[in-house]
Amino acid sequence: MINETAYNLGSCRSCIRELFEYGRQRAEVVGADNVFDYSLGNPSIPAPKEVGEALEAILRDMDSLEIHGYTTAIGDLQTRQAIADDLSRRWGNVKAEELFLTCGAAPALTAVFHALACPEGEILAIAPYFPEYRPFAETAGLAFRVVPPDVPEFQIRLEAVEAMLTPRTVAVIINSPNNPSGRIYSRETLEKLGKLLKEKEEAYGHPIYIVSDEPYRELVYGGREVPCVRDIYPDTVVCYSYAKSLSLPGERIGYVYVPSCAREHQKLYAAIAGAARAMGHVCAPSLQQKLIARCAHLRPNLEAYDENRRLLCDGLRAMGYEVAEPEGAFYLFVKTPGENPEDFYQRAKEKDLLVVPGDGFGCPGYFRICYCVQREKIERSLPVFRILMEES
Amino acid sequence: MINETAYNLGSCRSCIRELFEYGRQRAEVVGADNVFDYSLGNPSIPAPKEVGEALEAILRDMDSLEIHGYTTAIGDLQTRQAIADDLSRRWGNVKAEELFLTCGAAPALTAVFHALACPEGEILAIAPYFPEYRPFAETAGLAFRVVPPDVPEFQIRLEAVEAMLTPRTVAVIINSPNNPSGRIYSRETLEKLGKLLKEKEEAYGHPIYIVSDEPYRELVYGGREVPCVRDIYPDTVVCYSYAKSLSLPGERIGYVYVPSCAREHQKLYAAIAGAARAMGHVCAPSLQQKLIARCAHLRPNLEAYDENRRLLCDGLRAMGYEVAEPEGAFYLFVKTPGENPEDFYQRAKEKDLLVVPGDGFGCPGYFRICYCVQREKIERSLPVFRILMEES
């Protein structure tokens, strides 16, 4: 009498989590120093010091009932206003009532997917994509269809998107800066995608939303631009989390932004609220809401990530690895050397170097490195990468 | 292309939330002092001082990455161990691996419901019941069937349960101390329910779980017993939240307890983890996990609630109201005087006295009072209750 889908999702862990657990076990055997674990995107730079100061001030100055009490399901107005102000400074014209606070980006995405789930509905993802999109979409009742990757540029193969759009397509999910490629979709890419979707919207007579998953929006190197998707294509819904930008991954605080330029935005916002309610959303954690009300404007200090990025990217390229130019997030996406990728991953694992094969991201023949680790570990891992290349 | 069920859930708010919002609006017109808002179960006693001290100590002593980082999806071992230790002191033999930490009781319930959802499956609730059970169950795909209330005792009508059990029944959800009745199911009631379910399990050849929703377990007056359901009926799953016991309703920290005596407990635990994952659960808020690791053993100081309880209960009874003896939680369930309950609610509302009609709890002809308010407000509301009775 137990739900099979839920059981399968609970008993077959994601390959990332499995590698991470394997790394922990190996650390007990050979010592944590000797495991080069590049598996998990867990921030390695601490939260900005203002975050700790703000938390202390809230606990010191505010009343316990106010700090820890229920907020409305959509989130404290003060918090939503602070986020709207921060977004408005960059994008212009974001209103508090367009925001719905969630327990991070994952429940933001599931609420949006459930809100868009109609019979026979389909959602397109662009490979490489974050693997959890698939169970999120399928559990919501949407068919999950994958657009093949645009190697080696990791933009979007628009002719493939065009061929896969159907009257049943309700949304396209994009993620830029991208996990796992570390690439940013250029303004040109997004404009072409927007133009295509607009044509199809007109042809099909219903909206096709872009669901823009943007947890890495603030993690960008070399002054590159992350275009505002809403301004390129109005039927956009943004999912965000403070996990990476404020190094608060465990705290579960994020939001959905449904801009009022999006078609049926009021109905969509209500459906997102209803879907969240049905999944047990009551409110985003209240202390973290108070924190974001004070810290929504903070930006991370990316110096450590940037150093890691250059060290790894330059180091691997010098050895002959083909590396997609890392523009954002904290991921490096590397072409697997040799004829047999499985063999490479196995050899890497035997040397306690843990990278995530691209298969789960819809992009076999590549692997992902999370460079949110200590620099010293990267330095010590480079010779291992060299040996792996020489053996390939 | 927007999901109708989600839209309806998001646009039709619960009647409790609607009353609460109405109260806020009235407060702006007539002043907060002149609105007697008994609508929402938002704790009115602050979190124990040890909670604030523990939060400050965590922020002072622990590393930012450790405080705010991802934990495993099931929750930090240290936190689960602290909870297991606390439960073991009362119930004996609770293990950390039987616990799954969630963002409060609501997502605990939805994960359990989804885990138990099989085609044609049914779940029984005992009126009066917490209204959100219905959308939680129905969205999971379970038929929601309501056992009529046992008035005026508010125990369980076992002959009605027996008549409603079918081979499709996968679970019975109970909530004791009960929202809205404030009653505790006695050991005798639970033993009879357990005996009946055991017979039906044997007859049908599959488990029928008791889902025991226990957020009010620690809010009990006069030394009354809240029996350990697991020891009466092994096929039990407990959902819990620290919202009420530690006055942390907004912080979203709770758990599911799947005891190893329950049939198929490993499969059920995995399915709960999988269902939670599909709904976007990543981990319970990490700072709150650290807090519970230090504070799981704390008990609330119920003095203020107890005073409110006696003041209201004695006061209303003296006026001629029939009040179910309030044993736990912070609710009073009162028989609506007069022939026309709607008329009573309307007159109460006109006097800015907001009580929740029992209809939404599956128990028309009664209303709920949340006495988690300031004592002084209760004192000033008593004359209004008197007038309402005299008019009835």
PDB file of C-alpha atoms in Angstrom, chain A residues 15-210:
ATOM      1  CA  CYS A  15      24.038  10.196  -8.029  1.00  0.00           C
ATOM      2  CA  ILE A  16      25.447  13.426  -6.599  1.00  0.00           C
ATOM      3  CA  ARG A  17      24.329  12.622  -3.072  1.00  0.00           C
ATOM      4  CA  GLU A  18      25.602   9.068  -3.510  1.00  0.00           C
ATOM      5  CA  LEU A  19      29.061  10.272  -4.523  1.00  0.00           C
ATOM      6  CA  PHE A  20      29.066  12.707  -1.619  1.00  0.00           C
ATOM      7  CA  GLU A  21      28.230   9.928   0.855  1.00  0.00           C
ATOM      8  CA  TYR A  22      30.921   7.753  -0.734  1.00  0.00           C
ATOM      9  CA  GLY A  23      33.400  10.587  -0.211  1.00  0.00           C
ATOM     10  CA  ARG A  24      32.476  10.759   3.468  1.00  0.00           C
ATOM     11  CA  GLN A  25      33.037   7.041   3.863  1.00  0.00           C
ATOM     12  CA  ARG A  26      36.395   7.211   2.090  1.00  0.00           C
ATOM     13  CA  ALA A  27      37.382  10.156   4.315  1.00  0.00           C
ATOM     14  CA  GLU A  28      36.983   7.879   7.323  1.00  0.00           C
ATOM     15  CA  VAL A  29      39.299   5.335   5.737  1.00  0.00           C
ATOM     16  CA  VAL A  30      42.024   7.457   4.119  1.00  0.00           C
ATOM     17  CA  GLY A  31      41.523  10.764   5.935  1.00  0.00           C
ATOM     18  CA  ALA A  32      39.517  13.770   4.746  1.00  0.00           C
ATOM     19  CA  ASP A  33      42.704  15.397   3.408  1.00  0.00           C
ATOM     20  CA  ASN A  34      43.176  12.614   0.920  1.00  0.00           C
ATOM     21  CA  VAL A  35      39.720  12.698  -0.647  1.00  0.00           C
ATOM     22  CA  PHE A  36      39.297  15.212  -3.468  1.00  0.00           C
ATOM     23  CA  ASP A  37      35.552  15.611  -3.266  1.00  0.00           C
ATOM     24  CA  TYR A  38      34.249  17.817  -6.069  1.00  0.00           C
ATOM     25  CA  SER A  39      30.727  16.363  -5.902  1.00  0.00           C
ATOM     26  CA  LEU A  40      28.479  18.749  -3.974  1.00  0.00           C
ATOM     27  CA  GLY A  41      27.624  22.415  -4.574  1.00  0.00           C
ATOM     28  CA  ASN A  42      27.833  23.339  -0.907  1.00  0.00           C
ATOM     29  CA  PRO A  43      29.199  26.911  -0.556  1.00  0.00           C
ATOM     30  CA  SER A  44      32.698  27.069   0.889  1.00  0.00           C
ATOM     31  CA  ILE A  45      32.808  30.787   1.598  1.00  0.00           C
ATOM     32  CA  PRO A  46      31.076  31.777   4.844  1.00  0.00           C
ATOM     33  CA  ALA A  47      27.993  34.006   4.895  1.00  0.00           C
ATOM     34  CA  PRO A  48      28.934  37.718   4.755  1.00  0.00           C
ATOM     35  CA  LYS A  49      29.728  39.026   8.239  1.00  0.00           C
ATOM     36  CA  GLU A  50      26.688  41.329   7.986  1.00  0.00           C
ATOM     37  CA  VAL A  51      24.501  38.206   8.036  1.00  0.00           C
ATOM     38  CA  GLY A  52      25.799  37.104  11.418  1.00  0.00           C
ATOM     39  CA  GLU A  53      25.530  40.656  12.734  1.00  0.00           C
ATOM     40  CA  ALA A  54      21.964  40.990  11.496  1.00  0.00           C
ATOM     41  CA  LEU A  55      20.928  37.686  13.086  1.00  0.00           C
ATOM     42  CA  GLU A  56      22.414  38.780  16.397  1.00  0.00           C
ATOM     43  CA  ALA A  57      20.667  42.143  16.190  1.00  0.00           C
ATOM     44  CA  ILE A  58      17.310  40.542  15.418  1.00  0.00           C
ATOM     45  CA  LEU A  59      17.623  38.153  18.367  1.00  0.00           C
ATOM     46  CA  ARG A  60      18.717  41.012  20.625  1.00  0.00           C
ATOM     47  CA  ASP A  61      16.261  43.684  19.560  1.00  0.00           C
ATOM     48  CA  MET A  62      13.066  41.986  18.476  1.00  0.00           C
ATOM     49  CA  ASP A  63      10.362  40.279  20.482  1.00  0.00           C
ATOM     50  CA  SER A  64      10.394  36.459  20.468  1.00  0.00           C
ATOM     51  CA  LEU A  65       6.786  36.248  19.250  1.00  0.00           C
ATOM     52  CA  GLU A  66       7.599  38.576  16.389  1.00  0.00           C
ATOM     53  CA  ILE A  67      10.804  36.789  15.397  1.00  0.00           C
ATOM     54  CA  HIS A  68       9.420  33.271  15.495  1.00  0.00           C
ATOM     55  CA  GLY A  69       5.682  33.760  14.850  1.00  0.00           C
ATOM     56  CA  TYR A  70       3.769  32.732  11.757  1.00  0.00           C
ATOM     57  CA  THR A  71       3.989  35.151   8.883  1.00  0.00           C
ATOM     58  CA  THR A  72       1.437  35.195   6.098  1.00  0.00           C
ATOM     59  CA  ALA A  73       1.905  32.359   3.623  1.00  0.00           C
ATOM     60  CA  ILE A  74       3.258  34.738   0.976  1.00  0.00           C
ATOM     61  CA  GLY A  75       5.837  36.135   3.416  1.00  0.00           C
ATOM     62  CA  ASP A  76       6.347  39.271   5.498  1.00  0.00           C
ATOM     63  CA  LEU A  77       5.632  42.441   3.554  1.00  0.00           C
ATOM     64  CA  GLN A  78       8.826  44.025   4.883  1.00  0.00           C
ATOM     65  CA  THR A  79      10.909  41.161   3.501  1.00  0.00           C
ATOM     66  CA  ARG A  80       9.169  41.132   0.141  1.00  0.00           C
ATOM     67  CA  GLN A  81       9.600  44.910  -0.056  1.00  0.00           C
ATOM     68  CA  ALA A  82      13.338  44.634   0.636  1.00  0.00           C
ATOM     69  CA  ILE A  83      13.685  42.034  -2.120  1.00  0.00           C
ATOM     70  CA  ALA A  84      11.577  44.102  -4.508  1.00  0.00           C
ATOM     71  CA  ASP A  85      13.731  47.156  -3.789  1.00  0.00           C
ATOM     72  CA  ASP A  86      16.911  45.203  -4.453  1.00  0.00           C
ATOM     73  CA  LEU A  87      15.594  43.750  -7.710  1.00  0.00           C
ATOM     74  CA  SER A  88      14.188  47.116  -8.774  1.00  0.00           C
ATOM     75  CA  ARG A  89      17.600  48.733  -8.480  1.00  0.00           C
ATOM     76  CA  ARG A  90      18.811  46.334 -11.181  1.00  0.00           C
ATOM     77  CA  TRP A  91      15.723  45.549 -13.239  1.00  0.00           C
ATOM     78  CA  GLY A  92      13.335  48.365 -12.404  1.00  0.00           C
ATOM     79  CA  ASN A  93       9.720  48.057 -11.309  1.00  0.00           C
ATOM     80  CA  VAL A  94       9.561  44.947  -9.153  1.00  0.00           C
ATOM     81  CA  LYS A  95       6.694  45.021  -6.643  1.00  0.00           C
ATOM     82  CA  ALA A  96       6.399  43.265  -3.280  1.00  0.00           C
ATOM     83  CA  GLU A  97       3.066  41.745  -4.329  1.00  0.00           C
ATOM     84  CA  GLU A  98       4.756  39.955  -7.226  1.00  0.00           C
ATOM     85  CA  LEU A  99       6.882  37.924  -4.792  1.00  0.00           C
ATOM     86  CA  PHE A 100       6.016  34.729  -2.922  1.00  0.00           C
ATOM     87  CA  LEU A 101       8.545  33.592  -0.311  1.00  0.00           C
ATOM     88  CA  THR A 102       9.398  29.898  -0.160  1.00  0.00           C
ATOM     89  CA  CYS A 103      11.610  27.458   1.747  1.00  0.00           C
ATOM     90  CA  GLY A 104      14.313  27.782  -0.926  1.00  0.00           C
ATOM     91  CA  ALA A 105      14.426  27.338  -4.689  1.00  0.00           C
ATOM     92  CA  ALA A 106      13.411  23.663  -4.751  1.00  0.00           C
ATOM     93  CA  PRO A 107       9.906  24.206  -3.306  1.00  0.00           C
ATOM     94  CA  ALA A 108       9.645  27.345  -5.443  1.00  0.00           C
ATOM     95  CA  LEU A 109      10.181  25.190  -8.533  1.00  0.00           C
ATOM     96  CA  THR A 110       7.793  22.435  -7.413  1.00  0.00           C
ATOM     97  CA  ALA A 111       5.066  24.993  -6.653  1.00  0.00           C
ATOM     98  CA  VAL A 112       5.495  26.554 -10.115  1.00  0.00           C
ATOM     99  CA  PHE A 113       5.506  23.157 -11.832  1.00  0.00           C
ATOM    100  CA  HIS A 114       2.337  22.079  -9.994  1.00  0.00           C
ATOM    101  CA  ALA A 115       0.712  25.415 -10.801  1.00  0.00           C
ATOM    102  CA  LEU A 116       1.417  24.853 -14.509  1.00  0.00           C
ATOM    103  CA  ALA A 117       0.471  21.175 -14.563  1.00  0.00           C
ATOM    104  CA  CYS A 118      -2.418  20.596 -16.920  1.00  0.00           C
ATOM    105  CA  PRO A 119      -3.460  17.277 -18.465  1.00  0.00           C
ATOM    106  CA  GLU A 120      -0.911  16.130 -21.061  1.00  0.00           C
ATOM    107  CA  GLY A 121       1.245  19.162 -20.273  1.00  0.00           C
ATOM    108  CA  GLU A 122       4.939  19.095 -21.156  1.00  0.00           C
ATOM    109  CA  ILE A 123       7.932  21.020 -19.926  1.00  0.00           C
ATOM    110  CA  LEU A 124      11.219  21.394 -21.801  1.00  0.00           C
ATOM    111  CA  ALA A 125      14.584  21.452 -20.068  1.00  0.00           C
ATOM    112  CA  ILE A 126      17.839  22.405 -21.775  1.00  0.00           C
ATOM    113  CA  ALA A 127      20.678  19.926 -21.279  1.00  0.00           C
ATOM    114  CA  PRO A 128      22.807  20.067 -19.267  1.00  0.00           C
ATOM    115  CA  TYR A 129      20.180  20.602 -16.551  1.00  0.00           C
ATOM    116  CA  PHE A 130      19.893  20.206 -12.769  1.00  0.00           C
ATOM    117  CA  PRO A 131      18.774  16.568 -12.335  1.00  0.00           C
ATOM    118  CA  GLU A 132      16.066  17.240  -9.733  1.00  0.00           C
ATOM    119  CA  TYR A 133      14.000  19.081 -12.363  1.00  0.00           C
ATOM    120  CA  ARG A 134      12.890  15.712 -13.656  1.00  0.00           C
ATOM    121  CA  PRO A 135      11.285  14.310 -10.458  1.00  0.00           C
ATOM    122  CA  PHE A 136       9.872  17.771  -9.685  1.00  0.00           C
ATOM    123  CA  ALA A 137       8.179  17.967 -13.097  1.00  0.00           C
ATOM    124  CA  GLU A 138       7.079  14.357 -13.331  1.00  0.00           C
ATOM    125  CA  THR A 139       5.584  14.319  -9.835  1.00  0.00           C
ATOM    126  CA  ALA A 140       3.644  17.439 -10.774  1.00  0.00           C
ATOM    127  CA  GLY A 141       2.231  15.475 -13.709  1.00  0.00           C
ATOM    128  CA  LEU A 142       4.217  17.144 -16.474  1.00  0.00           C
ATOM    129  CA  ALA A 143       6.048  15.218 -19.179  1.00  0.00           C
ATOM    130  CA  PHE A 144       9.728  16.145 -18.921  1.00  0.00           C
ATOM    131  CA  ARG A 145      11.445  16.544 -22.286  1.00  0.00           C
ATOM    132  CA  VAL A 146      15.126  17.296 -22.680  1.00  0.00           C
ATOM    133  CA  VAL A 147      16.589  19.508 -25.400  1.00  0.00           C
ATOM    134  CA  PRO A 148      20.033  18.095 -26.325  1.00  0.00           C
ATOM    135  CA  PRO A 149      23.071  20.097 -25.217  1.00  0.00           C
ATOM    136  CA  ASP A 150      24.770  22.705 -27.352  1.00  0.00           C
ATOM    137  CA  VAL A 151      28.336  21.422 -27.080  1.00  0.00           C
ATOM    138  CA  PRO A 152      30.874  22.892 -26.617  1.00  0.00           C
ATOM    139  CA  GLU A 153      29.323  26.366 -26.204  1.00  0.00           C
ATOM    140  CA  PHE A 154      26.558  25.406 -23.770  1.00  0.00           C
ATOM    141  CA  GLN A 155      24.132  27.983 -25.053  1.00  0.00           C
ATOM    142  CA  ILE A 156      20.763  26.720 -26.376  1.00  0.00           C
ATOM    143  CA  ARG A 157      20.172  24.706 -29.558  1.00  0.00           C
ATOM    144  CA  LEU A 158      17.235  26.710 -30.783  1.00  0.00           C
ATOM    145  CA  GLU A 159      16.438  24.497 -33.757  1.00  0.00           C
ATOM    146  CA  ALA A 160      16.107  21.596 -31.303  1.00  0.00           C
ATOM    147  CA  VAL A 161      13.834  23.659 -29.024  1.00  0.00           C
ATOM    148  CA  GLU A 162      11.706  24.561 -32.028  1.00  0.00           C
ATOM    149  CA  ALA A 163      11.393  20.923 -33.067  1.00  0.00           C
ATOM    150  CA  MET A 164      10.367  19.878 -29.550  1.00  0.00           C
ATOM    151  CA  LEU A 165       7.781  22.575 -28.811  1.00  0.00           C
ATOM    152  CA  THR A 166       4.212  21.309 -29.132  1.00  0.00           C
ATOM    153  CA  PRO A 167       0.772  22.688 -28.290  1.00  0.00           C
ATOM    154  CA  ARG A 168       1.124  20.772 -25.010  1.00  0.00           C
ATOM    155  CA  THR A 169       4.256  22.693 -23.929  1.00  0.00           C
ATOM    156  CA  VAL A 170       3.448  24.809 -20.890  1.00  0.00           C
ATOM    157  CA  ALA A 171       6.956  25.944 -19.977  1.00  0.00           C
ATOM    158  CA  VAL A 172      10.675  25.882 -20.687  1.00  0.00           C
ATOM    159  CA  ILE A 173      12.928  25.731 -17.649  1.00  0.00           C
ATOM    160  CA  ILE A 174      16.262  27.508 -17.905  1.00  0.00           C
ATOM    161  CA  ASN A 175      19.075  27.887 -15.402  1.00  0.00           C
ATOM    162  CA  SER A 176      21.699  30.561 -15.973  1.00  0.00           C
ATOM    163  CA  PRO A 177      24.392  30.803 -14.662  1.00  0.00           C
ATOM    164  CA  ASN A 178      24.076  27.116 -15.295  1.00  0.00           C
ATOM    165  CA  ASN A 179      24.529  24.138 -13.075  1.00  0.00           C
ATOM    166  CA  PRO A 180      26.515  22.138 -14.230  1.00  0.00           C
ATOM    167  CA  SER A 181      28.130  24.055 -17.104  1.00  0.00           C
ATOM    168  CA  GLY A 182      28.971  27.298 -15.301  1.00  0.00           C
ATOM    169  CA  ARG A 183      27.887  29.106 -18.467  1.00  0.00           C
ATOM    170  CA  ILE A 184      25.610  32.137 -18.725  1.00  0.00           C
ATOM    171  CA  TYR A 185      22.993  32.313 -21.471  1.00  0.00           C
ATOM    172  CA  SER A 186      23.858  35.387 -23.486  1.00  0.00           C
ATOM    173  CA  ARG A 187      21.408  38.157 -24.252  1.00  0.00           C
ATOM    174  CA  GLU A 188      21.464  37.006 -27.866  1.00  0.00           C
ATOM    175  CA  THR A 189      20.574  33.428 -26.893  1.00  0.00           C
ATOM    176  CA  LEU A 190      17.718  34.601 -24.698  1.00  0.00           C
ATOM    177  CA  GLU A 191      16.403  36.992 -27.326  1.00  0.00           C
ATOM    178  CA  LYS A 192      16.296  34.216 -29.901  1.00  0.00           C
ATOM    179  CA  LEU A 193      14.583  31.887 -27.428  1.00  0.00           C
ATOM    180  CA  GLY A 194      12.073  34.615 -26.547  1.00  0.00           C
ATOM    181  CA  LYS A 195      11.307  35.286 -30.198  1.00  0.00           C
ATOM    182  CA  LEU A 196      10.733  31.608 -30.858  1.00  0.00           C
ATOM    183  CA  LEU A 197       8.474  31.161 -27.835  1.00  0.00           C
ATOM    184  CA  LYS A 198       6.470  34.240 -28.733  1.00  0.00           C
ATOM    185  CA  GLU A 199       5.801  32.833 -32.191  1.00  0.00           C
ATOM    186  CA  LYS A 200       4.718  29.529 -30.711  1.00  0.00           C
ATOM    187  CA  GLU A 201       2.511  31.226 -28.123  1.00  0.00           C
ATOM    188  CA  GLU A 202       0.701  32.961 -30.949  1.00  0.00           C
ATOM    189  CA  ALA A 203       0.473  29.785 -32.998  1.00  0.00           C
ATOM    190  CA  TYR A 204      -0.841  27.712 -30.091  1.00  0.00           C
ATOM    191  CA  GLY A 205      -2.987  30.410 -28.510  1.00  0.00           C
ATOM    192  CA  HIS A 206      -1.730  29.957 -24.945  1.00  0.00           C
ATOM    193  CA  PRO A 207       1.210  31.133 -22.844  1.00  0.00           C
ATOM    194  CA  ILE A 208       4.469  29.194 -22.743  1.00  0.00           C
ATOM    195  CA  TYR A 209       6.274  30.360 -19.635  1.00  0.00           C
ATOM    196  CA  ILE A 210      10.000  30.550 -19.134  1.00  0.00           C
TER     197      ILE A 210
END
